[in-house]
XYZ file of C-alpha atoms in Angstrom:
502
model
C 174.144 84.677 193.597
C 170.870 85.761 192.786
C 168.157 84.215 190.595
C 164.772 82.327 191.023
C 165.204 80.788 187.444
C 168.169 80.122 185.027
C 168.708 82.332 182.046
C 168.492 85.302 184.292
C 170.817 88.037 183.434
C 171.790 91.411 185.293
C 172.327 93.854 183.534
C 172.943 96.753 186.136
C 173.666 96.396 190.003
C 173.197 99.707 191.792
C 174.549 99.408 195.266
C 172.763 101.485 198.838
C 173.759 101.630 202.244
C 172.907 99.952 204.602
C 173.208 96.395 203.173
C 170.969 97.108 199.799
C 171.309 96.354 196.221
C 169.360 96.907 193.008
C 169.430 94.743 190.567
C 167.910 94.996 186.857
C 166.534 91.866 186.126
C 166.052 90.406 182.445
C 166.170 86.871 180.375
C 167.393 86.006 177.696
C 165.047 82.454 177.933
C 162.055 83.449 179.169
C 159.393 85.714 177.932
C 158.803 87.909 180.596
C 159.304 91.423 181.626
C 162.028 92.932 182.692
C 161.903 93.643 186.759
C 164.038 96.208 188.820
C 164.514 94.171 192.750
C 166.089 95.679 196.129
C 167.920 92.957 197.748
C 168.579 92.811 201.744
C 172.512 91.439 201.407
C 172.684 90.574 204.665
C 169.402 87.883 204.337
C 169.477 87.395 200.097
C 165.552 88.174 200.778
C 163.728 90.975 197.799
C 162.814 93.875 199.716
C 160.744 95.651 196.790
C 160.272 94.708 192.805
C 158.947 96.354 190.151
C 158.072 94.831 186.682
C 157.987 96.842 183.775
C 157.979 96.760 180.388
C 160.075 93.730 177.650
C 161.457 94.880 174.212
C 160.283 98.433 174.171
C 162.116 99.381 170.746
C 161.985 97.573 167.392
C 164.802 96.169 165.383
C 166.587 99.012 163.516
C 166.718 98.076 159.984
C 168.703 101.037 158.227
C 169.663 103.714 160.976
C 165.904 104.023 162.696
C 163.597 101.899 165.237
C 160.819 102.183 166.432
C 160.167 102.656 170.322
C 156.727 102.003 172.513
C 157.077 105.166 173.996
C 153.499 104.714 176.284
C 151.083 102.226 176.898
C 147.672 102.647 178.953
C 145.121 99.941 179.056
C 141.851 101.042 180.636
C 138.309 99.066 180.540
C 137.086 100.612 177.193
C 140.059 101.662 175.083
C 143.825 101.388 174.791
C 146.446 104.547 174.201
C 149.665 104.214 172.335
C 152.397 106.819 172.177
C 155.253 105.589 169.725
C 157.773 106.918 168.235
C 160.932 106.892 165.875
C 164.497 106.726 167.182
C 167.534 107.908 164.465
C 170.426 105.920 165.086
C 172.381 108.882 162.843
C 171.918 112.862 162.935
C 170.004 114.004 160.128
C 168.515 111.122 159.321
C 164.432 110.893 158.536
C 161.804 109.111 156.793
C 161.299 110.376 153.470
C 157.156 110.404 153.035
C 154.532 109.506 155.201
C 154.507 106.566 157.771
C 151.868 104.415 159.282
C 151.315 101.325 161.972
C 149.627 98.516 161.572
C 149.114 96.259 164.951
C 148.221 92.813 165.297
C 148.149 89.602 168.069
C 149.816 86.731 168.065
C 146.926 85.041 166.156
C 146.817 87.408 163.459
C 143.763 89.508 164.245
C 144.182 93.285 163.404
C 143.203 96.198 165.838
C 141.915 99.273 164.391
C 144.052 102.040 164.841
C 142.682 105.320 165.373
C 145.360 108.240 164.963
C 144.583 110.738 167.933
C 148.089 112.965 167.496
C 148.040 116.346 169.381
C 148.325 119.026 166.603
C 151.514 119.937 168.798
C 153.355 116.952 168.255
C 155.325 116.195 165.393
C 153.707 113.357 163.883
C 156.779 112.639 161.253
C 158.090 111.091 164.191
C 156.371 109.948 167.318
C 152.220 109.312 167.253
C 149.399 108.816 169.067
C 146.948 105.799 168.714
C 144.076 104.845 170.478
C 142.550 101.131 169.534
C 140.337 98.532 171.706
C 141.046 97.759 175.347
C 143.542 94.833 175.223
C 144.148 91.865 177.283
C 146.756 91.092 180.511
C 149.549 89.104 178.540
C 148.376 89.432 174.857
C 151.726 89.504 172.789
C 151.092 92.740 170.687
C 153.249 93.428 166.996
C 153.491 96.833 166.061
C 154.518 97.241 162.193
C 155.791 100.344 160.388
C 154.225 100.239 156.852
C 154.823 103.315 154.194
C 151.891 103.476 151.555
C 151.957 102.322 148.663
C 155.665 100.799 149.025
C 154.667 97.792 151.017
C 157.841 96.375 153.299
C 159.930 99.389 152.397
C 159.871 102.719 154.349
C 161.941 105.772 152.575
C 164.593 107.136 154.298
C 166.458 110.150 153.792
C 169.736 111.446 154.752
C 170.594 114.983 155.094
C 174.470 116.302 154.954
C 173.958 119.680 153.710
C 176.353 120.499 156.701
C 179.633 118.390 155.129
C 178.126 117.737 151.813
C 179.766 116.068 149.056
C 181.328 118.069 146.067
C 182.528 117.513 142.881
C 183.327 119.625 139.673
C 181.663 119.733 135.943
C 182.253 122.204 133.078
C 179.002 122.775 131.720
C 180.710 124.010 128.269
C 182.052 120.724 127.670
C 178.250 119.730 126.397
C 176.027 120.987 123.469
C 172.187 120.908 124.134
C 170.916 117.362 123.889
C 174.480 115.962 124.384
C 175.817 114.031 126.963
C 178.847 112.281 128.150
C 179.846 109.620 130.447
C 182.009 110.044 134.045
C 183.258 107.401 136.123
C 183.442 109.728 139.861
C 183.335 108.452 143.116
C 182.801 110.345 146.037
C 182.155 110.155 149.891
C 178.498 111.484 151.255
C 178.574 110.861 154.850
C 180.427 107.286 154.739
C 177.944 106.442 151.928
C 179.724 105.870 148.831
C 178.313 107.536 145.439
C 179.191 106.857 141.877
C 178.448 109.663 139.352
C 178.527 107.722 135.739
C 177.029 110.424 133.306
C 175.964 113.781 132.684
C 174.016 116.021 130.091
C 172.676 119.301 128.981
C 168.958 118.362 128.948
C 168.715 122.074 127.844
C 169.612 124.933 127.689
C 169.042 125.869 131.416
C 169.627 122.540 132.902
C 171.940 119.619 133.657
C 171.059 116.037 134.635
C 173.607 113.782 136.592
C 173.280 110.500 136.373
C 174.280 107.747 139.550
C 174.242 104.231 140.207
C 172.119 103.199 142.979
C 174.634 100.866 144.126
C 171.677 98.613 144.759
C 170.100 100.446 147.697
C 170.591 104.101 146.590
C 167.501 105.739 145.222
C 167.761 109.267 145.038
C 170.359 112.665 145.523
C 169.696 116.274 145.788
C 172.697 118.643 144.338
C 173.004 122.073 144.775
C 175.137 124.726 143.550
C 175.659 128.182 144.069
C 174.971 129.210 140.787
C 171.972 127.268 140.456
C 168.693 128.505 140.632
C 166.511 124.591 141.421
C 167.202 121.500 142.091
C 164.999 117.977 141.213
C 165.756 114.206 141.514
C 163.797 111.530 140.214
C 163.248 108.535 141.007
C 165.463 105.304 140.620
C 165.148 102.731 137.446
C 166.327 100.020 137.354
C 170.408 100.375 138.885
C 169.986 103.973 137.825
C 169.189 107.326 139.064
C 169.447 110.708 138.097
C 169.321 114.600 139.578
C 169.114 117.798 137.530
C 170.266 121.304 138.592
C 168.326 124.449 136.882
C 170.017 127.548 136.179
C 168.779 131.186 135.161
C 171.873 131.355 132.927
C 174.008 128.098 131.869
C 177.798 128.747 133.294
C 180.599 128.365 130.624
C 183.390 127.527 133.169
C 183.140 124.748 135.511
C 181.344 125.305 138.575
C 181.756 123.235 141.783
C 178.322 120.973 143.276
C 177.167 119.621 146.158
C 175.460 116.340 147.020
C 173.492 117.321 150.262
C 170.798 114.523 150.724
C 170.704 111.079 149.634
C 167.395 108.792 149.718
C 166.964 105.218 150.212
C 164.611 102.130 151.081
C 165.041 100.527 154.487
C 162.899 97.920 156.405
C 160.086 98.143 158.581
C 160.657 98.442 162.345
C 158.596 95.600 163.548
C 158.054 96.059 167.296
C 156.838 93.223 169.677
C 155.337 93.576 173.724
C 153.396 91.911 176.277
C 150.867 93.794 178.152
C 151.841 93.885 181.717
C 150.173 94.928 184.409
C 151.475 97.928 184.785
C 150.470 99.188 181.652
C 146.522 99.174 182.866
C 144.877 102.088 184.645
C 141.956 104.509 184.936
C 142.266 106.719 181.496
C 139.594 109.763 182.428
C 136.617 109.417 180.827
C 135.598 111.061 177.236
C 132.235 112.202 175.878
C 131.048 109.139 173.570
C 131.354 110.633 169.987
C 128.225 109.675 168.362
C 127.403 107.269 165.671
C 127.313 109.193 162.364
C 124.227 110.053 160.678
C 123.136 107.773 157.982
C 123.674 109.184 154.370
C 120.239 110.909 153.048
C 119.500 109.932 149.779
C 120.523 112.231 146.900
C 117.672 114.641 145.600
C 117.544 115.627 142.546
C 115.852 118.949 140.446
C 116.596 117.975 136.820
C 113.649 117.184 134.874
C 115.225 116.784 131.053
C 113.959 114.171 129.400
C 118.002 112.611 129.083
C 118.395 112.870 133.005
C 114.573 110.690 133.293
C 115.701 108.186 131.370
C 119.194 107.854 133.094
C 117.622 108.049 136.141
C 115.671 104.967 135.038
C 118.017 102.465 133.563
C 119.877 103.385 136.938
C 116.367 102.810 139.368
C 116.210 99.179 136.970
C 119.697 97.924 137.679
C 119.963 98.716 140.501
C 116.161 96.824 141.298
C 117.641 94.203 139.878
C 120.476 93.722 142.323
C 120.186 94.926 145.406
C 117.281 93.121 146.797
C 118.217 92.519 150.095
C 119.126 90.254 151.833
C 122.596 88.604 150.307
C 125.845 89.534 148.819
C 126.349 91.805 145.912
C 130.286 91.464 144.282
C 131.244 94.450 142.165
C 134.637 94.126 140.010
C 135.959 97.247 138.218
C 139.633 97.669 135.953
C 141.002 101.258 136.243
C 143.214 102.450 133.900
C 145.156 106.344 134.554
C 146.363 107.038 131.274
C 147.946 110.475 132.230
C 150.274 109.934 135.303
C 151.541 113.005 136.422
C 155.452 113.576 137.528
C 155.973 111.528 140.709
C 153.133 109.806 141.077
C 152.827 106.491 142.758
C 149.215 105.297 143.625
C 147.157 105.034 141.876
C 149.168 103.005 139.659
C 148.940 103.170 135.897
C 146.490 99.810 135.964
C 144.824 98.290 138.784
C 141.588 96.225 139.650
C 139.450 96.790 142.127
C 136.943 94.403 143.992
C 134.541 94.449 146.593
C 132.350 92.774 148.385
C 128.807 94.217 149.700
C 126.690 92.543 152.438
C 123.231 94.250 152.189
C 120.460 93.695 154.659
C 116.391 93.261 153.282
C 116.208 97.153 152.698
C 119.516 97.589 150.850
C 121.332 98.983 154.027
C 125.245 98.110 153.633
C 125.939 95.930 156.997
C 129.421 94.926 155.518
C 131.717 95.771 152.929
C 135.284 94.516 151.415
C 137.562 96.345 149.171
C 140.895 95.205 147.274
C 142.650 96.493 144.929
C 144.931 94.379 143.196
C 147.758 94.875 140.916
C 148.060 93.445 136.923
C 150.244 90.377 138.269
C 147.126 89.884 140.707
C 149.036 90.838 143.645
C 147.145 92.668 146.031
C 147.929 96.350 146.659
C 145.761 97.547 149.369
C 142.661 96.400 150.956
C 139.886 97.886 153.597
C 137.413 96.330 155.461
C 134.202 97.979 157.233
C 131.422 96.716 159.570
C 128.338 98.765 160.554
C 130.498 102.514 161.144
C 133.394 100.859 161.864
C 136.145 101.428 158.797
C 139.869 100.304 158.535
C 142.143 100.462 155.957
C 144.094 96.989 156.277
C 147.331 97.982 154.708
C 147.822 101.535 156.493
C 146.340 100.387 160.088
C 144.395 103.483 160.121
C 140.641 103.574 161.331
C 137.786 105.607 160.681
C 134.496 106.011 161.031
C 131.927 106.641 158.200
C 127.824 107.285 157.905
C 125.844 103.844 157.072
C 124.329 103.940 153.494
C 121.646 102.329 150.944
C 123.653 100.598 147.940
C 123.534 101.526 144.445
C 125.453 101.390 141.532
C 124.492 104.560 140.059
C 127.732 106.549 139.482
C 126.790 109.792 137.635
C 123.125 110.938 138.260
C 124.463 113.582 140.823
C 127.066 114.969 138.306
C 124.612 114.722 135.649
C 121.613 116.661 137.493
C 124.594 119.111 138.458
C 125.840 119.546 134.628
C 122.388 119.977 132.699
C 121.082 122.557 135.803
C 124.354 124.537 135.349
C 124.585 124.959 131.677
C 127.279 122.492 130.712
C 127.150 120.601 127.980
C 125.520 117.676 127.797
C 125.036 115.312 124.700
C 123.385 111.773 124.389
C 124.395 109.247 121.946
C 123.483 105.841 121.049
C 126.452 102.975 120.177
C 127.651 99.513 121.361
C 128.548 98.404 124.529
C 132.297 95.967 124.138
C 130.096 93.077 125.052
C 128.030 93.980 121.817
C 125.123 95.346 123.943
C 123.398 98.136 122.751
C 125.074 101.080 124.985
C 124.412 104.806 125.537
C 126.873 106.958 125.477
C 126.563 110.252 128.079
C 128.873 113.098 127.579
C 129.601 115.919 130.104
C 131.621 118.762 129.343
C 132.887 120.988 131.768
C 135.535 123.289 129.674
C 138.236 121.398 128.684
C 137.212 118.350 130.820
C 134.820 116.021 129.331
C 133.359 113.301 131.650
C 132.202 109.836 129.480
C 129.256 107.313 130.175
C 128.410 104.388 128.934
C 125.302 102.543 129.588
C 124.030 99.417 128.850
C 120.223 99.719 127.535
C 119.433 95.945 128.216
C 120.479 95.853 132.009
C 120.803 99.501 132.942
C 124.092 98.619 134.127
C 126.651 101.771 134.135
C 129.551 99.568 132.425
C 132.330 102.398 131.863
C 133.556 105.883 133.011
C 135.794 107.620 131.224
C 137.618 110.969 132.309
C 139.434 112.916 129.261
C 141.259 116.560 128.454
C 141.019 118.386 124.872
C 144.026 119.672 124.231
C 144.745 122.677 122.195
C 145.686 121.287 119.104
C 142.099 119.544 119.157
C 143.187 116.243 120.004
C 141.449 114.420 123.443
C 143.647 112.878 125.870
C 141.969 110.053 127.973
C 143.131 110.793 131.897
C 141.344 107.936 133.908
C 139.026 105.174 132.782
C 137.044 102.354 134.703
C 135.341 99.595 133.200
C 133.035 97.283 135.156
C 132.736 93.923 134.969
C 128.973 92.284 135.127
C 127.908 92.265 138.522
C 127.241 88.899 140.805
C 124.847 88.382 143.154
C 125.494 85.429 145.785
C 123.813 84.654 149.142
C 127.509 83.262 150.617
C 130.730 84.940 149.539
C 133.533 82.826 149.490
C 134.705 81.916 152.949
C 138.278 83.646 152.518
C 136.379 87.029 151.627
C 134.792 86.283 155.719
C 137.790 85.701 156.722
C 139.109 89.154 156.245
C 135.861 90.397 158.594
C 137.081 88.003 161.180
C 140.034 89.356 161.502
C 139.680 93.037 162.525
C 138.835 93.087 166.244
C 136.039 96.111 165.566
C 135.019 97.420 168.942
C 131.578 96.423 170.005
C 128.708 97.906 168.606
């Protein structure tokens, strides 16, 4: 028997000559790494061992995990090479991926991505974060922007797709008709419940999702495009485009299928083994703090801009303190297939500002209309990180203002667009004035609020050709706050990013 503990399990015994066996150690009771030992038979005694590394790949939620391909800890920084593992041939993720990382206290490390150009970064990556400790319990978390616990998946078949037939002559333009088909794609089972002529170059198939199911991609050979779109409610539907609409039935394929799975969550301990000498790397400089915009326009409607901005911002960022800014942002004009922004979100941050006006820290969240929160970033000194993605950056230091348009403005009236100035009411009742920048077709809005000098709403719009104006984005701003303590979960969110040292 062998064993210095119980719940020791072997999973392979490789036997040498003379009198020599290897043994791969693990447990399923204690957390520690696994260890490969060379026994002496003859004496019981362990001749060599060598620890490595416990629970190298993630759980695999929906045919892929994730796997801790490489680990190197060295005295200043810490390299991670992961990557995805397909548990079924053609499988993929479906859109971009990203990792977040965090201890077994919670605290986030900053992920910088650091992916050779020559490696495919759809599936394995390169990270580089803080050193880490001997023993720290590490979580690595696949998260796909902006659908939050869900990572799209896609399955490609196009090899032994699945077919069915339609006559395309059994529909008028505009009409269409319902099916009840079932067919096989790749042991996934599909369930084609309607069709119609959309017009009269194109057909769109409807499918149940079969509550997991979120997309399909048809082809045919008579077909000139293909284009799916996206699932609502236990629905979802795919069109095929033709040059000519066939008037006998034609045969089509179902060759990819899309769906939602889980994240990968993968957990480690740092051994040992995983520290060593990395060779050393030219310290990348701090960037350059931001010089302050300069400006040539001297019109008299740019001078007075410039000074309701100069008086606002006076007014609130004088230094040292906290300055909260809370804006709602509406996108009016989503375009096909769009999913962030979303068509309404708010967004809030948090500015720390030093006795000059220099930001020192800074907060941002953007939160859905049910007040759920849809991503968030965090940023000390240089130091940047996008909490939701993982992914870390760094970024110039800067003076704060809340002056939004002078730059566009000086732009517009110095390059002949046109520019009007008009005098209303703010929504708060406030007397207001309106700026107006036209650029073409694209007319950029302003209001400003004459009392404060507060720049209270942007507004993005289009003029069609039939005359009419069709609002694209707008942002309206709440009245700003000035505190000397923000709320102690806002400092929270600072204390939770282990930024490396300054």
């Amino acid at each position: 028997a062998f064993g210095f503990y119980d719940g020791i399990i072997y999973k392979e015994l490789s036997w040498f000559k003379p009198q020599t066996v290897a043994t791969l150690e693990t447990s399923y009771t204690q957390d520690v790494p696994s260890t490969i030992r060379f026994w002496d038979v003859s004496t019981g005694d362990v001749k060599l061992a060598f620890r490595g590394w416990d629970n190298v790949q993630g759980v695999d939620n929906g045919g892929f995990a994730l796997e801790l391909d490489d680990a190197q800890i060295s005295t200043d920084r810490t390299i991670l090479k992961v990557s995805l593992r397909f548990d079924t041939p053609g499988l993929s993720t479906a859109g971009a991926w990203n990792l977040t990382m965090t201890d077994s206290q919670g605290r986030l490390y900053p992920l910088t991505d650091i992916t050779p150009q020559t490696m495919d970064a759809g599936v394995t990556r390169v990270y580089q974060t803080i050193p880490l400790q001997a023993g720290e319990h590490i979580i690595l978390d696949m998260v796909s922007f902006p659908q939050q616990g869900r990572m799209p998946i896609m399955l490609d078949f196009s090899e032994n797709p699945a077919k069915f037939t339609f006559d395309p002559g059994v529909l008028k333009i505009g009409e269409s008709i319902p099916l009840d088909e079932e067919m096989q794609a790749n042991a996934y089972l599909l369930h084609l419940v309607g069709a119609q002529k959309t017009t009269a170059n194109e057909l769109l198939f409807e499918f149940d999702t079969e509550g997991y199911i979120n997309g399909a991609m048809l082809s045919s050979p008579t077909a000139s495009g293909s284009s799916m779109h996206p699932a609502s409610n236990t629905k979802f539907t795919a069109a095929l485009s033709f040059s000519e609409m066939p008037n006998k039935p034609i045969e089509i394929e179902v060759t990819r299928i899309y769906y939602d799975a889980l994240g990968s969550p993968l957990e480690f301990q740092t051994a040992k083994s995983m520290f060593t000498d990395l060779p050393a790397v030219t310290p990348v400089p701090s960037p350059t703090a931001q010089p302050e915009p300069k400006f040539t326009s001297q019109e008299p409607l740019f001078l007075e801009a410039q000074a309701l901005s100069e008086k606002f911002d006076n007014a609130v960022v004088q230094g040292p303190g906290w300055v909260h800014v809370v804006s709602e942002i509406v996108t009016e004009n989503m375009q096909q297939g769009q999913n962030y922004p979303p068509p309404y979100y708010q967004e809030e941050q948090w500015f720390e500002i030093d006795s000059k006006g220099w930001v020192t820290r800074n907060l941002i969240t953007h939160r859905g209309r049910d007040g759920t929160i849809l991503q968030q970033s965090v940023s000390v000194g240089t130091h940047s990180m996008n909490l939701t993605t993982g992914e870390a950056m760094e970024f110039p230091t800067y003076q704060l203002s809340l002056n939004w348009i002078l730059s566009d403005l000086d732009y517009a009236l110095s390059h002949g667009q046109n520019v009007s100035r008009e005098e209303t009411i703010c929504e708060d009742a406030s007397p207001c004035l309106l700026i107006t920048m036209k650029d073409g077709s694209i007319a950029r809005h302003t209001w400003i609020n004459l009392e404060s000098g507060q720049q209270v709403k942007l507004q993005t719009s289009q003029q069609m050709f039939d005359g009419t104006e069709n609002i694209q984005f707008t942002q309206t701003f709440l009245p700003v706050e000035r505190v000397d303590v923000p709320p102690q979960e806002v400092l929270d969110m600072f204390a939770r990013v282990l930024f490396p040292a300054p």
